[in-house]
């Protein structure tokens, strides 16, 4: 985040994790909070603006995913405060501190939205896996476990998004006629 000292500051707590470790964990969690808020709003952007033959299915899927992300926003922010930190979760902070690129505002087609979201979910999933390792190394199994829970859902959602794209990607790799037979997919 832009001001690590600010995003990692602590208030007094009796939690038994050393203050230096908690400060580092809080900074990681606040980075995740920004990215999660950003990913949620980007998913809602896709939900509101998707068009095309798969409109209804994608509209519903994107809304469901955004709802799950909202739950993670709350879980991450509450973990920050449980560790004695200050949660930095305003829209402005999320926008300025997210690891994710800006969402393209000029797309309408369902496939384009799925592609944009899949790219962002992949980056977010990588961030979450790195956070599992970092928080575990800092001696906070509970935060690592929270990240593991998030990771499972994000990987599942990335799978759902990629499933919309994979047939076209396989066809592009193998030629459209070859991709129609199951024997070409191994």
PDB file of N, CA and C in Angstrom, residues 6 8 10-11 13 20 23 29 33 52 56-57 60 71 90-91 95 116 120 128 138-139 158-159 161 176 184:
ATOM      1  N   UNK A   6       1.235   3.694   7.866  1.00  0.00           N
ATOM      2  CA  UNK A   6      -0.156   3.988   8.190  1.00  0.00           C
ATOM      3  C   UNK A   6      -1.007   2.717   8.166  1.00  0.00           C
ATOM      4  N   UNK A   8      -0.162  -0.312   8.612  1.00  0.00           N
ATOM      5  CA  UNK A   8       0.270  -1.379   9.504  1.00  0.00           C
ATOM      6  C   UNK A   8       0.266  -0.950  10.972  1.00  0.00           C
ATOM      7  N   UNK A  10      -0.888  -0.151  14.784  1.00  0.00           N
ATOM      8  CA  UNK A  10      -1.644  -1.001  15.701  1.00  0.00           C
ATOM      9  C   UNK A  10      -2.170  -0.192  16.881  1.00  0.00           C
ATOM     10  N   UNK A  11      -3.241  -0.651  17.441  1.00  0.00           N
ATOM     11  CA  UNK A  11      -3.689  -0.153  18.729  1.00  0.00           C
ATOM     12  C   UNK A  11      -3.391  -1.246  19.754  1.00  0.00           C
ATOM     13  N   UNK A  13      -3.361  -4.322  22.133  1.00  0.00           N
ATOM     14  CA  UNK A  13      -4.126  -5.559  22.111  1.00  0.00           C
ATOM     15  C   UNK A  13      -3.416  -6.595  22.970  1.00  0.00           C
ATOM     16  N   UNK A  20       5.475  -6.684  16.128  1.00  0.00           N
ATOM     17  CA  UNK A  20       6.166  -6.546  14.835  1.00  0.00           C
ATOM     18  C   UNK A  20       5.543  -7.467  13.791  1.00  0.00           C
ATOM     19  N   UNK A  23       2.049  -6.168  12.886  1.00  0.00           N
ATOM     20  CA  UNK A  23       2.147  -5.002  12.010  1.00  0.00           C
ATOM     21  C   UNK A  23       2.341  -5.423  10.552  1.00  0.00           C
ATOM     22  N   UNK A  29      -2.840  -7.785   5.096  1.00  0.00           N
ATOM     23  CA  UNK A  29      -4.311  -7.837   5.080  1.00  0.00           C
ATOM     24  C   UNK A  29      -4.916  -6.573   4.471  1.00  0.00           C
ATOM     25  N   UNK A  33      -7.380  -6.293   1.470  1.00  0.00           N
ATOM     26  CA  UNK A  33      -8.656  -5.580   1.582  1.00  0.00           C
ATOM     27  C   UNK A  33      -8.866  -4.670   0.375  1.00  0.00           C
ATOM     28  N   UNK A  52     -25.100  -9.729 -24.636  1.00  0.00           N
ATOM     29  CA  UNK A  52     -24.855 -10.851 -25.521  1.00  0.00           C
ATOM     30  C   UNK A  52     -25.754 -12.033 -25.234  1.00  0.00           C
ATOM     31  N   UNK A  56     -27.954 -13.425 -19.390  1.00  0.00           N
ATOM     32  CA  UNK A  56     -28.595 -13.752 -18.117  1.00  0.00           C
ATOM     33  C   UNK A  56     -27.702 -14.620 -17.235  1.00  0.00           C
ATOM     34  N   UNK A  57     -27.106 -15.650 -17.823  1.00  0.00           N
ATOM     35  CA  UNK A  57     -26.253 -16.543 -17.048  1.00  0.00           C
ATOM     36  C   UNK A  57     -25.041 -15.793 -16.474  1.00  0.00           C
ATOM     37  N   UNK A  60     -26.059 -13.239 -13.703  1.00  0.00           N
ATOM     38  CA  UNK A  60     -26.286 -13.939 -12.430  1.00  0.00           C
ATOM     39  C   UNK A  60     -24.963 -14.421 -11.818  1.00  0.00           C
ATOM     40  N   UNK A  71     -18.370 -10.848   1.219  1.00  0.00           N
ATOM     41  CA  UNK A  71     -18.143 -11.580   2.474  1.00  0.00           C
ATOM     42  C   UNK A  71     -16.656 -11.580   2.837  1.00  0.00           C
ATOM     43  N   UNK A  90     -11.889   2.128   2.459  1.00  0.00           N
ATOM     44  CA  UNK A  90     -12.731   3.033   1.682  1.00  0.00           C
ATOM     45  C   UNK A  90     -12.532   2.768   0.192  1.00  0.00           C
ATOM     46  N   UNK A  91     -13.480   3.201  -0.598  1.00  0.00           N
ATOM     47  CA  UNK A  91     -13.375   3.028  -2.049  1.00  0.00           C
ATOM     48  C   UNK A  91     -12.133   3.727  -2.589  1.00  0.00           C
ATOM     49  N   UNK A  95      -9.087   1.842  -4.515  1.00  0.00           N
ATOM     50  CA  UNK A  95      -8.697   2.203  -5.881  1.00  0.00           C
ATOM     51  C   UNK A  95      -7.219   2.560  -5.975  1.00  0.00           C
ATOM     52  N   UNK A 116     -11.692 -10.491 -19.009  1.00  0.00           N
ATOM     53  CA  UNK A 116     -11.180  -9.443 -18.112  1.00  0.00           C
ATOM     54  C   UNK A 116     -11.229  -9.906 -16.654  1.00  0.00           C
ATOM     55  N   UNK A 120      -8.079 -10.896 -13.864  1.00  0.00           N
ATOM     56  CA  UNK A 120      -8.002 -10.282 -12.542  1.00  0.00           C
ATOM     57  C   UNK A 120      -8.082 -11.326 -11.424  1.00  0.00           C
ATOM     58  N   UNK A 128      -3.274 -14.014  -3.082  1.00  0.00           N
ATOM     59  CA  UNK A 128      -3.800 -14.751  -1.926  1.00  0.00           C
ATOM     60  C   UNK A 128      -2.846 -15.881  -1.543  1.00  0.00           C
ATOM     61  N   UNK A 138       5.020 -15.693   9.320  1.00  0.00           N
ATOM     62  CA  UNK A 138       4.996 -14.730  10.430  1.00  0.00           C
ATOM     63  C   UNK A 138       4.352 -15.307  11.691  1.00  0.00           C
ATOM     64  N   UNK A 139       3.976 -16.591  11.642  1.00  0.00           N
ATOM     65  CA  UNK A 139       3.453 -17.272  12.819  1.00  0.00           C
ATOM     66  C   UNK A 139       1.966 -17.079  13.072  1.00  0.00           C
ATOM     67  N   UNK A 158     -12.290 -18.868 -10.583  1.00  0.00           N
ATOM     68  CA  UNK A 158     -11.432 -18.761 -11.764  1.00  0.00           C
ATOM     69  C   UNK A 158     -11.720 -19.920 -12.707  1.00  0.00           C
ATOM     70  N   UNK A 159     -11.907 -21.100 -12.166  1.00  0.00           N
ATOM     71  CA  UNK A 159     -12.279 -22.265 -12.973  1.00  0.00           C
ATOM     72  C   UNK A 159     -13.595 -21.992 -13.705  1.00  0.00           C
ATOM     73  N   UNK A 161     -14.916 -19.130 -14.546  1.00  0.00           N
ATOM     74  CA  UNK A 161     -14.695 -18.130 -15.594  1.00  0.00           C
ATOM     75  C   UNK A 161     -13.935 -18.739 -16.776  1.00  0.00           C
ATOM     76  N   UNK A 176     -10.133 -25.323 -35.530  1.00  0.00           N
ATOM     77  CA  UNK A 176     -11.531 -25.561 -35.134  1.00  0.00           C
ATOM     78  C   UNK A 176     -12.039 -26.964 -35.450  1.00  0.00           C
ATOM     79  N   UNK A 184      -8.789 -35.006 -29.157  1.00  0.00           N
ATOM     80  CA  UNK A 184      -7.747 -33.994 -29.259  1.00  0.00           C
ATOM     81  C   UNK A 184      -7.513 -33.267 -27.952  1.00  0.00           C
TER      82      UNK A 184
END
